[in-house]
Amino acid sequence: MEQPAYHCLNLIKQELEKGHQGKAIDLALRYFSRDFSDPELYYEWGKTFELLGLAKKAIESYGFALKLSPNNPHYLKSLAILLYETGLLEKAFSIFKKLTNVVPNDEEINAYWINLLEELGLKGVSESLKGIEKKASPLRYFPPSLGKEEIEIFLRLFSGRERGFAEQILDKKTALSRLIFYDFPLTPEFVRAHILSEKTIFFFPLREDKRMKMGIIAFFISKRERFLYARQPAYLTLKSERLKAYCLKVQEIVNKTFEIPGYLEKVNRFFYRLWIFLEEFIHFLQIKRFLKEIIQKLPYPEFGIAVEPLLPTRPIGVGWQERPIFLPLGINRETKERSLFINEDGEFYKEQIRFLKKIKEISHLELKTFVRRGISGIESKTEDEVLEKLRKSCLIIDTLVNKAEAGRVLEHREKLILFYTLGLVDKKLLHKVLYPTPDYNAFKVERILRAMKKNPISCVKIREFLPELSLSLDCHCVFDLSDGRYPSPLLHINPYLVPSEDYRLTLQRSSFNKLVKVFIELYQQREGIDRKLRQIERELAGVFSKKALKSIP
């Protein structure tokens, strides 16, 4: 059967030489068979179909040849180049990737491969193949200060599996990325190298007990669509701008409507992630349900934009496999793009390391409340009303809130006043006020709140802390203290927020040492009172005896 086929190929070539292309095409379509057993014959038919301008048939014929001889470099090369030239970039990428392993040093193949990688936006890979080194900039670069505190905050936020993480490197043959794995805990040295672009680290969010400390929602344009429209940059630019607009809208909904602190990260223009951090490790199935509840309540994205929870595992047909997650603030080796957090305007935070200190975590209770009710506990309107009432009633609180909202650094005593007023009304209210200040650290705020006694600060203590400000604002509020409470700004909000004297003298409101001190003071006062009573009693007894009085006249 193969001999007549070869004879037919010769006839087709003769007709082409005579200029009878129509007749040559008729012969090719009539005599081509899918039952050849010789891969070389399929290869020859593929080249003939290319001469005839029948790209689809040529691709089919090369495919049959590769089924019979999967690693033949000539078949792979012809198919890869044809796929590239016809714009089928996804299939071309797959074949070229295999081809660079089979024939690593072919100049023509490498040239096509580099062009394809550049069209797909894989700048790091193409530059690696070209051997291009990074040019030194005339502008000096000053790396961020990464002390113990900064590294600890990063490790706490992105903590996951007790042992094990991965590093992204570029393969020497294909220049595509692959992961190498380490079987020990993620160390500060690797984190520092990741942030300084010396390494690119992936972590595993899931601990050995199947719990995790964050939820991630991914927003992206599918890889297939990027391949399909790689040669239409205007379309992809428009699509990426719509993806960004949708992600910013989602961030606003999550933060303001759902009242969940969500932080948007731009990995590249086709891929964004929304991070929600938790105060404690929670079973990942609860987090999965939580993320699905959020996604169900979001507006439906336009065609081509995918939204899905970025889970710590992925299905592999039978069972699931752990998924490594690219850590923020690092550089992807393939694209040479740095992953950074962005604000509500879509701009990068100017100081990413300082921004990490401002990240707020939600409690397990808040997560369960959202899943159960679909909303968080307190509405923003109520918080605003409480703050507005307190600001109108206490001019010192109003002045401190204005200072914080202006982005100025609050002194230690000024912070204490806000902690022992706003912090005892609602901790979210305190976070909201302190957030604009340069040294705001959500973790430290939470730690202080947990350690605080629930006694609001008194007006006397405020005037002692800020004497000049108190005098300038004429701070002299008048309260009804008949029930044993003391003057405090919180009496303007709710008198029961300030404990009565009897309630203050309990271990729930006071420390052991303080109660001992009060006991000694009261005991000493009682001794003094008893002594004075005895003295008065002796004096009065003498008067009663001299005048023979039986009662007080």
XYZ file of C-alpha atoms in Angstrom:
553
model
C 0.000 0.000 0.000
C 2.941 2.306 0.751
C 4.442 2.020 -2.772
C 1.336 3.381 -4.570
C 1.258 6.141 -1.981
C 4.845 7.145 -2.750
C 3.994 7.007 -6.469
C 1.009 9.279 -5.801
C 3.249 11.755 -3.988
C 5.514 11.904 -7.038
C 2.495 12.556 -9.291
C 1.356 15.391 -6.999
C 4.820 17.003 -7.119
C 4.821 16.725 -10.937
C 1.433 18.438 -11.139
C 2.725 21.210 -8.869
C 5.761 21.712 -11.120
C 3.406 22.081 -14.071
C 1.412 24.682 -12.123
C -1.686 22.489 -11.792
C -2.257 23.119 -8.081
C -5.980 22.311 -8.184
C -5.330 18.908 -9.716
C -2.521 18.247 -7.201
C -4.890 19.018 -4.298
C -7.548 16.675 -5.738
C -4.998 13.856 -5.986
C -3.726 14.452 -2.418
C -7.196 14.442 -0.872
C -8.237 11.377 -2.855
C -5.248 9.131 -2.140
C -4.224 10.091 1.408
C -4.871 7.218 3.832
C -4.923 6.903 7.607
C -3.826 3.261 7.397
C -0.133 3.660 6.524
C 2.327 1.749 8.727
C 5.409 3.764 7.708
C 5.904 6.987 9.735
C 8.217 8.373 7.036
C 5.357 8.164 4.548
C 3.135 10.243 6.808
C 6.000 12.718 7.171
C 6.330 13.032 3.364
C 2.581 13.504 3.027
C 2.776 16.202 5.705
C 5.429 18.119 3.755
C 3.359 17.723 0.596
C 0.222 19.087 2.290
C 2.313 22.077 3.429
C 3.346 22.717 -0.206
C -0.324 22.600 -1.183
C -1.283 25.082 1.570
C -3.376 22.486 3.435
C -2.072 23.208 6.933
C -4.801 21.283 8.741
C -4.091 18.098 6.743
C -0.344 18.588 7.207
C -0.761 18.809 10.991
C -2.881 15.663 10.910
C -0.276 13.800 8.855
C 2.629 14.840 11.128
C 0.524 13.713 14.068
C 0.132 10.217 12.565
C 3.888 10.066 11.983
C 4.573 10.926 15.641
C 2.173 8.254 16.847
C 4.363 5.698 15.110
C 7.665 7.389 16.054
C 7.059 9.717 19.036
C 10.589 11.111 19.486
C 11.664 11.611 15.891
C 13.273 15.080 15.834
C 12.371 15.761 12.182
C 8.688 15.028 12.716
C 8.589 17.072 15.926
C 10.380 20.007 14.336
C 8.138 20.133 11.256
C 4.970 19.909 13.362
C 6.152 22.507 15.925
C 7.118 25.065 13.284
C 3.859 24.556 11.371
C 1.787 24.937 14.540
C 3.673 28.118 15.417
C 3.257 29.628 11.967
C -0.465 28.838 11.862
C -1.014 30.452 15.283
C -1.828 27.287 17.246
C 0.498 28.424 20.019
C -0.769 26.172 22.804
C 0.001 23.015 20.820
C 3.223 24.545 19.483
C 4.361 25.249 23.046
C 3.830 21.610 24.017
C 5.754 20.262 21.008
C 8.627 22.766 21.304
C 8.958 21.947 25.001
C 9.434 18.282 24.112
C 11.659 19.124 21.162
C 14.143 21.158 23.217
C 14.767 18.033 25.300
C 15.195 15.807 22.231
C 17.346 18.279 20.244
C 18.786 20.772 22.758
C 21.251 22.690 20.533
C 19.418 23.262 17.235
C 19.732 26.978 16.368
C 16.565 27.094 14.246
C 14.502 25.345 16.909
C 15.872 27.651 19.629
C 15.052 30.723 17.531
C 11.430 29.651 17.106
C 11.231 28.641 20.777
C 12.510 32.044 21.956
C 10.044 33.881 19.696
C 7.175 31.781 21.043
C 8.182 32.402 24.656
C 8.374 36.161 24.065
C 4.914 36.160 22.475
C 3.577 34.374 25.564
C 5.145 36.945 27.897
C 7.716 34.553 29.399
C 10.448 37.161 29.442
C 12.607 35.420 32.019
C 12.697 32.172 30.035
C 13.536 33.827 26.710
C 16.296 35.944 28.268
C 17.756 32.856 29.899
C 17.920 31.092 26.512
C 19.483 34.147 24.899
C 22.033 34.393 27.688
C 21.060 37.992 28.395
C 22.294 39.280 31.722
C 20.522 42.015 33.634
C 21.890 45.429 32.731
C 23.171 47.537 35.571
C 20.973 50.586 36.130
C 22.573 54.013 36.618
C 20.068 54.488 39.462
C 21.181 52.873 42.698
C 18.899 50.325 44.332
C 18.418 50.228 48.107
C 16.977 46.908 49.337
C 14.316 46.923 52.070
C 15.309 46.620 55.697
C 14.542 43.052 56.717
C 15.102 42.704 60.427
C 13.904 40.011 62.796
C 10.481 41.654 63.247
C 9.771 41.896 59.492
C 10.776 38.268 58.849
C 8.676 37.051 61.795
C 5.601 38.893 60.490
C 6.078 37.323 57.026
C 6.515 33.824 58.469
C 3.492 34.259 60.753
C 1.191 35.443 57.946
C 2.315 32.797 55.455
C 2.819 29.905 57.842
C 1.885 26.473 56.623
C 3.327 22.967 56.653
C 5.713 22.340 59.531
C 8.410 20.901 57.248
C 8.881 21.369 53.542
C 8.805 24.096 50.887
C 9.952 24.469 47.284
C 12.194 26.734 45.219
C 11.482 27.697 41.612
C 14.430 27.356 39.209
C 14.773 27.446 35.417
C 15.570 24.168 33.641
C 18.923 24.248 31.851
C 17.526 22.678 28.635
C 14.085 24.233 28.161
C 14.644 27.256 30.453
C 11.107 26.596 31.783
C 10.577 26.601 35.513
C 10.518 23.590 37.762
C 10.458 23.155 41.527
C 13.076 21.647 43.801
C 11.853 20.595 47.237
C 13.399 20.976 50.685
C 12.466 18.768 53.620
C 12.956 21.208 56.506
C 11.044 24.235 57.862
C 11.032 27.481 55.891
C 13.871 29.536 57.381
C 14.369 33.318 57.708
C 17.313 33.066 55.306
C 15.105 31.677 52.509
C 12.411 34.293 53.193
C 14.988 37.079 53.001
C 16.389 35.643 49.740
C 12.836 35.420 48.330
C 12.017 39.065 49.071
C 15.409 40.246 47.770
C 14.835 38.307 44.472
C 17.749 35.965 45.066
C 15.393 32.953 45.178
C 11.723 32.264 44.406
C 9.944 30.286 47.116
C 6.695 28.299 47.066
C 5.108 27.159 50.333
C 2.534 24.557 51.356
C -0.350 26.177 53.297
C -1.676 22.873 54.663
C -0.242 21.570 57.939
C 0.090 17.903 58.820
C -3.223 18.022 60.727
C -5.003 19.378 57.584
C -5.435 22.861 59.019
C -4.405 26.154 57.450
C -4.258 29.821 58.403
C -5.418 31.672 55.284
C -7.941 31.579 52.466
C -7.034 32.521 48.894
C -9.329 33.334 45.971
C -7.746 33.344 42.502
C -8.886 35.540 39.590
C -7.335 34.853 36.213
C -7.641 34.675 32.446
C -7.224 31.061 31.418
C -3.994 29.846 29.899
C -5.875 28.591 26.849
C -7.312 32.033 26.151
C -3.896 33.656 26.539
C -2.459 31.192 24.022
C -5.397 31.718 21.671
C -5.096 35.524 21.626
C -1.331 35.842 22.110
C -1.053 37.540 18.686
C -3.834 39.981 19.497
C -2.168 42.140 22.195
C -4.903 44.787 22.068
C -7.520 42.189 23.007
C -5.404 40.776 25.832
C -4.687 44.278 27.153
C -8.418 45.038 27.222
C -9.103 41.705 28.914
C -6.418 42.296 31.543
C -7.839 45.755 32.340
C -11.319 44.253 32.803
C -9.853 41.563 35.047
C -8.181 44.234 37.169
C -11.401 46.271 37.399
C -13.349 43.173 38.477
C -10.763 42.277 41.135
C -10.848 45.811 42.585
C -14.639 45.643 42.710
C -14.456 42.305 44.536
C -11.948 43.714 47.014
C -14.319 46.596 47.787
C -17.287 44.230 48.265
C -15.348 41.901 50.558
C -13.907 44.738 52.679
C -16.931 47.031 52.901
C -20.041 44.924 52.337
C -18.897 41.644 53.893
C -16.647 43.459 56.418
C -13.908 40.895 55.899
C -10.335 42.223 55.564
C -9.223 40.961 52.155
C -5.910 41.888 50.530
C -5.518 41.916 46.757
C -2.237 40.822 45.201
C -1.236 41.213 41.558
C 0.870 38.245 40.443
C 0.837 39.429 36.822
C -1.674 41.216 34.600
C -3.553 37.957 33.969
C -3.545 36.608 37.526
C -4.651 38.155 40.870
C -5.111 36.652 44.332
C -7.261 37.849 47.233
C -5.811 36.832 50.597
C -7.863 36.502 53.806
C -5.745 35.794 56.884
C -6.927 33.972 60.019
C -5.926 34.341 63.657
C -5.592 30.578 64.088
C -5.225 27.382 62.082
C -8.597 25.982 60.955
C -9.471 22.771 59.096
C -9.149 23.456 55.389
C -12.642 22.135 54.585
C -14.122 24.930 56.718
C -12.017 27.461 54.828
C -13.066 25.896 51.532
C -16.730 26.348 52.442
C -16.031 29.910 53.620
C -14.380 30.824 50.288
C -17.212 29.265 48.290
C -19.742 31.303 50.298
C -17.843 34.470 49.380
C -17.614 33.551 45.692
C -21.342 32.763 45.510
C -22.160 36.264 46.773
C -19.855 38.050 44.288
C -21.112 39.510 40.993
C -20.695 37.072 38.129
C -17.557 37.842 36.065
C -17.677 38.423 32.330
C -16.801 35.676 29.865
C -13.139 34.677 29.961
C -12.500 35.619 33.605
C -12.216 32.657 35.990
C -12.803 32.855 39.754
C -12.032 29.940 42.044
C -10.717 29.201 45.544
C -6.991 28.501 45.493
C -7.012 25.369 47.628
C -3.976 23.620 49.143
C -4.756 20.433 47.193
C -5.770 19.634 43.615
C -7.469 16.523 42.179
C -5.291 14.132 40.174
C -7.932 11.704 38.904
C -7.843 9.352 41.864
C -7.298 11.339 45.046
C -5.696 14.738 45.591
C -2.172 16.078 45.579
C -0.738 18.897 47.668
C -0.375 22.178 45.773
C 2.648 24.476 46.291
C 1.674 28.172 46.422
C 3.897 31.000 45.158
C 4.735 33.332 48.054
C 3.948 37.059 47.601
C 6.629 39.745 47.129
C 8.848 37.420 45.094
C 9.795 37.376 41.397
C 8.465 34.675 39.075
C 11.511 33.295 37.260
C 9.552 32.673 34.043
C 7.984 36.118 33.630
C 10.441 38.208 35.688
C 7.434 39.937 37.289
C 7.286 40.661 41.001
C 4.120 39.778 42.885
C 2.905 42.752 44.963
C -0.139 43.811 46.983
C -2.277 46.615 45.544
C -4.620 49.136 47.155
C -8.240 50.031 46.371
C -7.075 52.261 43.488
C -5.154 49.448 41.828
C -1.759 50.951 42.730
C 1.049 49.056 44.427
C 1.584 49.850 48.080
C 4.794 51.873 48.113
C 6.272 50.059 51.111
C 5.227 46.423 50.898
C 7.120 45.280 54.013
C 5.498 47.985 56.149
C 2.132 47.107 54.609
C 2.420 43.538 55.967
C 2.310 44.985 59.488
C -1.121 46.484 58.750
C -2.720 43.186 57.717
C -5.637 42.196 59.957
C -6.627 38.621 60.688
C -10.155 37.356 61.278
C -11.198 35.019 64.063
C -12.673 31.550 63.731
C -15.919 32.968 65.121
C -16.111 35.621 62.386
C -15.549 32.957 59.733
C -18.313 30.754 61.150
C -20.642 33.750 61.485
C -20.215 34.639 57.824
C -20.814 31.069 56.685
C -23.890 30.795 58.894
C -25.443 34.202 58.203
C -23.618 35.460 55.134
C -22.641 38.687 56.938
C -20.253 39.623 59.717
C -21.306 40.632 63.184
C -21.393 44.463 63.225
C -22.414 46.689 60.364
C -20.161 49.574 59.327
C -22.993 52.063 59.837
C -23.225 51.183 63.544
C -19.454 51.569 63.990
C -19.538 54.970 62.306
C -22.425 56.133 64.480
C -20.619 55.114 67.688
C -17.414 56.850 66.623
C -19.265 59.991 65.549
C -21.103 60.226 68.875
C -17.890 59.756 70.862
C -16.056 62.376 68.787
C -18.824 64.934 69.288
C -18.970 64.257 73.023
C -15.212 64.200 73.754
C -13.038 66.776 71.992
C -9.832 65.013 73.046
C -10.938 61.760 71.364
C -11.934 63.796 68.295
C -8.483 65.433 68.161
C -6.673 62.083 68.445
C -8.857 60.480 65.749
C -8.188 63.437 63.427
C -4.458 63.034 64.014
C -4.626 59.300 63.230
C -6.726 59.822 60.084
C -4.165 62.378 58.867
C -1.548 59.609 58.879
C 0.543 61.047 61.709
C 2.377 59.020 64.353
C 0.538 58.891 67.686
C 2.516 59.138 70.917
C 2.396 56.245 73.380
C -0.024 57.985 75.763
C -2.280 59.033 72.889
C -2.513 55.410 71.782
C -3.314 54.301 75.332
C -6.253 56.697 75.429
C -7.650 55.220 72.196
C -7.015 51.653 73.350
C -8.881 52.214 76.619
C -11.808 53.943 74.921
C -12.367 52.766 71.325
C -10.708 49.410 71.996
C -13.242 48.633 74.723
C -16.203 49.601 72.520
C -15.242 47.523 69.458
C -11.790 46.338 68.404
C -12.654 46.763 64.715
C -13.329 50.426 65.421
C -9.853 50.787 66.932
C -8.234 49.036 63.943
C -10.114 51.343 61.593
C -8.874 54.501 63.377
C -5.255 53.353 63.767
C -4.888 51.892 60.250
C -3.715 55.147 58.542
C -0.924 55.729 61.088
C 2.582 54.889 59.750
C 3.482 52.500 62.599
C 0.177 50.573 62.647
C 0.728 46.862 63.238
C -2.469 44.787 63.348
C -0.806 41.883 65.174
C 0.540 44.147 67.939
C -2.836 45.840 68.325
C -4.519 42.439 68.791
C -1.869 41.342 71.271
C -2.346 44.490 73.386
C -6.138 44.149 73.276
C -5.945 40.565 74.541
C -3.724 41.600 77.473
C -5.743 44.686 78.474
C -7.935 44.934 81.544
C -11.478 46.050 80.716
C -11.324 49.270 82.732
C -11.867 52.357 80.524
C -9.474 55.253 81.011
C -10.723 58.009 83.309
C -11.010 61.685 82.444
C -8.565 62.429 85.266
C -5.960 60.128 83.709
C -6.528 61.674 80.262
C -5.925 65.179 81.669
C -2.803 63.823 83.386
C -1.554 62.289 80.102
C -2.338 65.346 77.915
C -2.446 68.413 80.210
C -1.850 71.060 77.530
C -4.410 69.612 75.129
C -6.967 69.252 77.950
C -6.584 72.922 78.927
C -6.785 74.158 75.324
C -10.012 72.175 74.692
C -11.631 73.129 78.016
C -12.145 69.473 79.003
C -14.686 69.602 81.871
C -17.495 67.141 81.170
C -20.118 66.634 83.915
C -21.467 63.109 84.567
C -23.960 61.533 86.970
C -21.715 59.427 89.233
C -24.309 58.494 91.840
C -23.928 54.772 91.123
C -20.226 54.698 92.000
C -18.803 54.985 88.466
C -15.890 57.300 87.609
C -15.681 60.003 84.869
C -14.712 58.521 81.496
C -15.466 59.383 77.820
C -17.290 56.054 77.493
C -20.059 57.342 79.764
C -21.163 59.376 76.719
C -21.765 56.102 74.833
C -23.061 53.732 77.466
C -22.740 54.150 81.265
C -22.481 50.396 81.707
C -19.179 50.353 79.802
C -17.632 51.992 82.903
C -17.713 49.575 85.864
C -19.073 50.636 89.231
C -16.759 50.761 92.247
C -17.999 47.414 93.604
C -17.445 45.735 90.225
C -13.963 47.252 89.907
C -12.877 45.577 93.136
C -12.919 42.100 91.554
C -10.224 40.009 89.900
C -12.219 40.212 86.686
C -11.516 43.953 86.464
C -8.354 44.340 88.585
C -5.107 42.486 89.100
C -4.222 40.606 92.266
C -1.494 43.104 93.177
C -3.836 46.044 92.720
C -6.489 44.469 94.941
C -3.852 43.826 97.634
C -2.790 47.475 97.428
C -6.399 48.703 97.717
C -6.982 46.319 100.642
C -3.942 47.664 102.511
C -4.974 51.272 101.839
C -8.534 50.661 103.026
C -7.303 48.740 106.072
C -4.987 51.600 107.015
C -7.824 54.069 106.473
C -10.090 51.966 108.696
C -7.478 51.911 111.499
C -7.229 55.684 111.299
C -11.000 56.088 111.370
C -11.332 53.696 114.327
C -8.646 55.650 116.250
C -10.432 58.958 115.627
C -13.780 57.406 116.601
C -12.328 56.207 119.927
C -10.838 59.640 120.628
C -14.140 61.385 119.899
C -15.968 58.797 121.995
C -13.742 59.561 125.077
C -14.276 63.304 124.701
C -18.048 62.940 124.376
C -18.209 60.459 127.309
C -16.672 63.108 129.614
C -19.249 65.689 128.537
C -22.121 63.204 129.036
C -20.805 62.359 132.537
C -20.443 65.995 133.714
C -23.835 67.095 132.461
C -25.602 63.821 133.283
C -26.871 63.549 129.682
C -28.557 60.355 128.531
C -28.905 61.299 124.832
C -27.701 63.866 122.385
C -29.736 67.064 122.954
